[in-house]
Amino acid sequence: MKMYILICCVAMLGIAQAQTTTMFVYEGKFNSSFGRSENFRQFKGTLMISGDRSLFTMKETGAHLASVQGNNIDLRPDSMFTVFKDVESNSLLFEFSDLNQRTHLFADTLFPMDWKTSEEQRSIGGIPCRKAVTQFKGRGYTAWYAPTITIPDGPWKLGGLPGLILEAYDDEDNWHMTFVSKQEVQGFDQDHFLAAMKKGTEGFPAFAAQVKKIFSRLQSSLGAQSSANCVDCQTKSVIKFHSWEKID
Amino acid sequence: MKKLILSAAMMFAAFMTQAAVGKQIEEVKFKSGEEKVSTVVWGDEVSPGKEALCTITMKGRIDLGPIEAEVSCTTSATTCEAATVSAISCLSAAMRTVRTVIL
């Protein structure tokens, strides 16, 4: 009987630990014009970690600092850079919102980054951190990770370092996330992502194909319209597409 | 009323100054940046003749967060007024078309 109670206690403790979720809160910015002009918005990032699984997402806060005004169609989703990671199954899913603001899930490689670590150190929120740099999908990134927090995770798709990434930014500082606090939370809804993983999710090439399809749709619709209505005028109309991650 | 007349006069003066320069006026100046996806050109190419004195570029954006489409209309005409009107018309039509596609 004593043995049975002991086993039950150990099992319950295990379940309780598995359900413990820590939310790491980040603050930062994102320039949706990616360096071509200033179009910065402030964001709050949350990285919720429960066992081997985590969910990162970014929501807009504060002021919108833009040099671009008017003539804009804003189709940004409420949450951006949303990424679900499962280290145990070596899986990563990310969200993408299309022209109709429908969200789709795609799979990507978990932590493919080839990090170059250095001896450079600094403290973030009182936690000692080390510097690492990498190239990922067409951009250079710097990460400051905490060797004392032995979680190989970080904001967005970044991770795979011997410690949690507490600050990350790209070389042009168009995207920047800095850790500000952490707290224990109830957990997060994993069912949506686990169901997608079980069902089988298309990978990054399918995401790239969908983006190209959207661009093609816009291009053809714009190409079909008539141009200038001025007899003496000569008009050149150009549509350019830009993606945060290099997709070709 | 005086203020209104003064404002209108100042706007007209500023417009005439720009027209006299006869150079490209951009709504937004973009730094040179790496094209991450592709560039597609549609419409007629501009090859300003001797009579084209003013070139106007108007730009619009379709922001999807991590991806963005940028539409620009560049018009050359003998007067800046004609070029501006034509560029605005072109961009308005383009953005209307995009909205139609979305909805």
XYZ file of C-alpha atoms in Angstrom:
351
model
C 0.000 0.000 0.000
C 2.843 2.378 0.952
C 4.534 1.549 -2.335
C 1.314 2.343 -4.218
C 0.964 5.741 -2.494
C 4.613 6.544 -3.221
C 4.177 5.704 -6.924
C 1.036 7.875 -7.070
C 2.848 10.792 -5.419
C 5.779 10.539 -7.830
C 3.399 10.340 -10.801
C 1.392 13.358 -9.591
C 4.596 15.324 -9.033
C 5.678 14.467 -12.565
C 2.355 15.636 -13.992
C 2.530 18.842 -11.972
C 6.037 19.542 -13.270
C 5.009 18.795 -16.838
C 2.178 21.323 -16.549
C 4.415 24.080 -15.209
C 4.596 26.820 -17.789
C 6.972 29.736 -17.594
C 6.246 32.835 -19.626
C 9.268 34.903 -20.620
C 8.192 38.408 -21.607
C 10.111 40.442 -24.177
C 9.724 43.984 -25.441
C 10.921 45.310 -28.734
C 10.191 46.648 -32.162
C 9.677 45.599 -35.746
C 10.125 47.682 -38.881
C 7.720 46.262 -41.442
C 9.555 48.131 -44.207
C 12.722 46.169 -43.259
C 15.222 49.007 -43.669
C 13.815 50.471 -46.887
C 12.158 53.153 -44.786
C 11.203 53.647 -41.161
C 7.959 51.950 -40.253
C 8.572 50.867 -36.681
C 5.986 49.500 -34.336
C 6.466 48.521 -30.698
C 5.768 44.915 -29.747
C 5.447 42.748 -26.688
C 6.772 39.238 -27.212
C 5.878 36.256 -25.067
C 7.712 32.951 -25.032
C 5.765 30.359 -23.072
C 7.754 27.265 -22.246
C 6.217 24.063 -20.952
C 8.568 21.107 -20.838
C 9.974 20.537 -24.330
C 7.323 22.689 -25.980
C 7.146 26.433 -26.416
C 5.058 29.098 -28.085
C 6.357 32.508 -29.112
C 4.193 35.342 -30.358
C 4.415 39.123 -30.740
C 1.583 41.622 -30.263
C 1.689 45.304 -31.098
C 1.788 47.866 -28.298
C 2.350 51.592 -28.104
C 3.001 54.082 -30.826
C 3.427 53.500 -34.536
C 6.462 55.402 -35.809
C 6.200 55.578 -39.590
C 7.574 57.753 -42.305
C 5.054 56.143 -44.642
C 1.550 57.521 -44.328
C -1.537 56.976 -46.449
C -1.911 54.738 -49.484
C -1.386 51.746 -47.252
C -3.447 48.626 -46.833
C -2.815 47.129 -43.442
C -3.453 43.386 -43.396
C -1.168 42.534 -40.515
C -2.449 39.834 -38.177
C -2.969 40.593 -34.474
C -0.104 38.281 -33.584
C 3.065 38.073 -35.595
C 6.116 35.816 -35.679
C 4.057 33.117 -33.972
C 6.118 29.943 -33.645
C 5.408 26.666 -31.848
C 8.390 24.448 -31.094
C 8.553 20.891 -29.830
C 12.119 19.836 -29.090
C 11.162 16.238 -28.304
C 9.758 15.622 -31.783
C 12.236 18.036 -33.399
C 9.339 20.077 -34.832
C 8.677 23.734 -35.483
C 5.426 25.233 -36.759
C 4.922 28.856 -37.735
C 1.831 30.888 -38.566
C 1.230 32.849 -41.728
C -1.725 35.156 -42.383
C -2.833 35.475 -46.033
C -4.559 38.293 -47.969
C -7.900 37.277 -46.479
C -6.323 37.255 -43.019
C -6.761 33.508 -42.691
C -3.974 31.919 -40.711
C -2.106 28.881 -41.987
C 0.437 26.702 -40.237
C 3.644 25.593 -41.915
C 6.515 23.476 -40.642
C 10.153 24.529 -40.646
C 13.446 23.051 -39.476
C 14.016 23.353 -35.732
C 17.163 25.337 -34.931
C 19.121 24.961 -38.186
C 21.235 28.025 -37.290
C 24.982 27.689 -37.252
C 25.774 29.929 -34.273
C 29.171 31.496 -33.770
C 29.628 32.162 -30.066
C 32.034 34.725 -28.619
C 33.475 35.581 -25.241
C 31.633 38.897 -25.180
C 29.380 39.176 -22.143
C 26.761 41.509 -20.743
C 23.946 41.416 -18.239
C 20.268 41.517 -19.237
C 17.826 41.989 -16.372
C 20.614 41.048 -13.989
C 21.236 37.755 -15.794
C 24.717 37.210 -17.283
C 24.560 36.595 -21.028
C 26.935 35.629 -23.797
C 26.887 36.755 -27.420
C 26.314 34.582 -30.489
C 25.756 35.471 -34.137
C 24.317 33.611 -37.084
C 22.958 33.926 -40.605
C 19.416 32.703 -41.113
C 17.205 32.925 -44.205
C 19.023 35.897 -45.698
C 19.611 37.933 -42.551
C 22.288 38.182 -39.898
C 21.134 37.841 -36.280
C 22.766 38.516 -32.929
C 21.579 36.684 -29.826
C 22.458 37.199 -26.177
C 21.820 33.960 -24.326
C 21.886 33.074 -20.646
C 24.015 29.974 -19.931
C 22.441 29.849 -16.457
C 18.966 29.251 -17.971
C 19.575 25.928 -19.671
C 16.719 26.144 -22.156
C 17.872 26.051 -25.806
C 15.036 28.311 -26.980
C 14.404 31.923 -27.889
C 12.128 34.423 -29.605
C 10.605 33.520 -33.007
C 12.458 30.667 -34.754
C 15.735 31.376 -32.992
C 17.249 28.866 -30.579
C 19.649 25.973 -30.302
C 22.131 27.764 -28.034
C 23.295 26.434 -24.640
C 20.957 28.820 -22.841
C 17.779 30.831 -23.319
C 18.067 33.793 -25.712
C 17.220 36.912 -23.715
C 17.893 39.421 -26.479
C 17.869 39.019 -30.242
C 18.043 41.379 -33.187
C 18.923 41.396 -36.858
C 21.971 43.172 -38.293
C 19.936 46.172 -39.466
C 18.010 46.350 -36.177
C 14.662 46.091 -37.926
C 13.528 43.451 -35.440
C 14.616 43.597 -31.812
C 13.385 41.650 -28.789
C 14.705 42.093 -25.242
C 13.725 40.064 -22.175
C 12.014 42.130 -19.467
C 10.401 39.689 -17.032
C 9.183 36.163 -16.418
C 6.254 34.627 -14.609
C 4.566 31.301 -14.025
C 1.331 30.910 -15.979
C -1.457 28.354 -16.317
C -0.207 26.977 -19.598
C -1.018 27.558 -23.225
C -3.222 25.911 -25.781
C -1.101 23.331 -27.567
C -3.939 21.281 -29.044
C -4.200 23.393 -32.201
C -0.502 22.881 -32.955
C -0.338 19.241 -31.880
C -3.352 18.432 -34.078
C -1.619 20.124 -37.026
C 1.573 18.172 -36.348
C -0.362 14.907 -36.144
C -2.237 15.687 -39.346
C 0.984 16.572 -41.139
C 1.918 20.128 -42.034
C 3.517 21.327 -45.236
C 7.032 22.707 -44.980
C 8.804 25.953 -45.847
C 8.730 25.366 -49.649
C 4.909 25.244 -49.463
C 4.937 28.532 -47.519
C 7.197 30.076 -50.171
C 4.847 28.811 -52.892
C 1.837 30.366 -51.133
C 3.590 33.720 -50.771
C 4.527 33.654 -54.465
C 0.924 32.783 -55.325
C -0.312 35.847 -53.395
C 2.215 38.045 -55.171
C 1.205 36.587 -58.512
C -2.463 37.271 -57.740
C -1.720 40.902 -56.892
C 0.521 41.274 -59.914
C -2.047 39.943 -62.348
C -4.854 42.057 -60.913
C -2.752 45.201 -61.138
C -1.525 44.313 -64.606
C -5.089 44.013 -65.837
C -6.018 47.593 -65.065
C -5.493 50.522 -67.392
C -2.735 52.960 -66.523
C -2.497 56.693 -66.993
C -5.422 58.798 -68.108
C -3.309 61.695 -69.278
C -2.530 61.970 -72.993
C 0.830 63.707 -72.549
C 1.914 61.593 -69.584
C 4.148 58.566 -69.587
C 3.545 56.261 -66.663
C 5.619 53.457 -65.229
C 3.966 51.293 -62.618
C 5.999 48.937 -60.497
C 5.077 46.389 -57.874
C 7.838 45.062 -55.641
C 7.578 42.308 -53.107
C 9.580 41.999 -49.929
C 9.743 39.170 -47.452
C 11.368 39.112 -44.015
C 12.705 35.631 -44.697
C 14.431 34.942 -47.983
C 12.129 32.578 -49.808
C 13.698 32.023 -53.226
C -10.259 83.976 -44.483
C -6.908 85.746 -44.687
C -5.253 82.701 -43.176
C -6.903 80.480 -45.761
C -5.733 82.675 -48.641
C -2.236 82.824 -47.138
C -2.098 79.011 -46.754
C -3.300 78.493 -50.317
C -0.724 80.971 -51.614
C 2.065 79.243 -49.691
C 1.026 75.817 -50.999
C 0.907 77.174 -54.565
C 4.367 78.754 -54.132
C 5.788 75.484 -52.793
C 4.247 73.584 -55.685
C 5.658 76.023 -58.241
C 9.123 75.713 -56.663
C 9.021 71.943 -57.020
C 7.735 72.219 -60.579
C 10.504 74.626 -61.500
C 13.144 72.207 -60.282
C 11.715 69.649 -62.666
C 13.156 66.694 -60.813
C 11.620 63.515 -59.531
C 9.534 64.055 -56.422
C 9.033 60.974 -54.345
C 6.325 60.566 -51.787
C 8.659 58.474 -49.697
C 12.382 58.139 -50.074
C 13.499 54.545 -49.716
C 17.010 53.463 -48.943
C 18.470 50.913 -51.281
C 17.596 47.492 -49.949
C 18.061 43.921 -50.952
C 15.132 42.486 -52.826
C 14.154 39.407 -50.890
C 11.615 38.001 -53.311
C 11.016 39.419 -56.730
C 10.316 42.566 -58.632
C 7.627 42.644 -61.251
C 7.163 45.606 -63.554
C 3.809 46.235 -65.152
C 2.412 49.103 -67.216
C 4.257 51.221 -69.757
C 7.892 52.078 -69.354
C 8.704 55.738 -68.947
C 11.143 57.184 -71.432
C 10.862 60.887 -70.795
C 11.178 62.912 -73.965
C 12.533 66.421 -74.258
C 9.121 67.826 -73.382
C 8.789 65.887 -70.117
C 9.752 68.400 -67.451
C 8.431 66.830 -64.323
C 8.394 63.307 -62.945
C 6.280 62.327 -59.968
C 6.358 59.016 -58.060
C 3.581 57.922 -55.740
C 3.892 54.824 -53.586
C 1.511 52.581 -51.703
C 2.021 49.531 -49.520
C 0.188 46.324 -48.772
C 1.409 45.237 -45.360
C 1.018 41.590 -44.356
C 3.526 41.795 -41.514
C 6.568 39.713 -42.445
C 5.808 40.218 -46.135
C 5.017 43.424 -47.967
C 4.055 44.526 -51.469
C 4.990 48.011 -52.586
C 3.160 49.616 -55.500
C 4.586 52.702 -57.165
C 3.401 54.838 -60.050
C 5.897 57.137 -61.751
C 4.544 59.649 -64.238
C 6.428 62.101 -66.455
C 4.607 65.029 -67.999
C 5.203 68.524 -69.281
C 3.825 69.979 -66.075
C 4.092 68.747 -62.506
C 0.372 69.255 -62.068
C -0.421 66.825 -64.884
C 2.179 64.352 -63.651
C 0.854 64.521 -60.077
C -2.748 64.041 -61.119
C -1.829 61.120 -63.329
C 0.392 59.455 -60.685
C -2.307 59.833 -58.015
C -4.894 58.438 -60.378
C -2.660 55.494 -61.226
C -1.937 54.687 -57.577
C -5.568 55.111 -56.508
C -6.634 52.699 -59.223
C -3.939 50.235 -58.189
C -4.906 50.325 -54.510
C -8.608 50.032 -55.412
C -7.768 46.956 -57.448
C -5.852 45.442 -54.522
C -8.797 46.083 -52.202
C -11.079 44.372 -54.729
C -8.760 41.366 -54.805
C -8.731 41.177 -50.996
C -12.482 41.577 -50.554
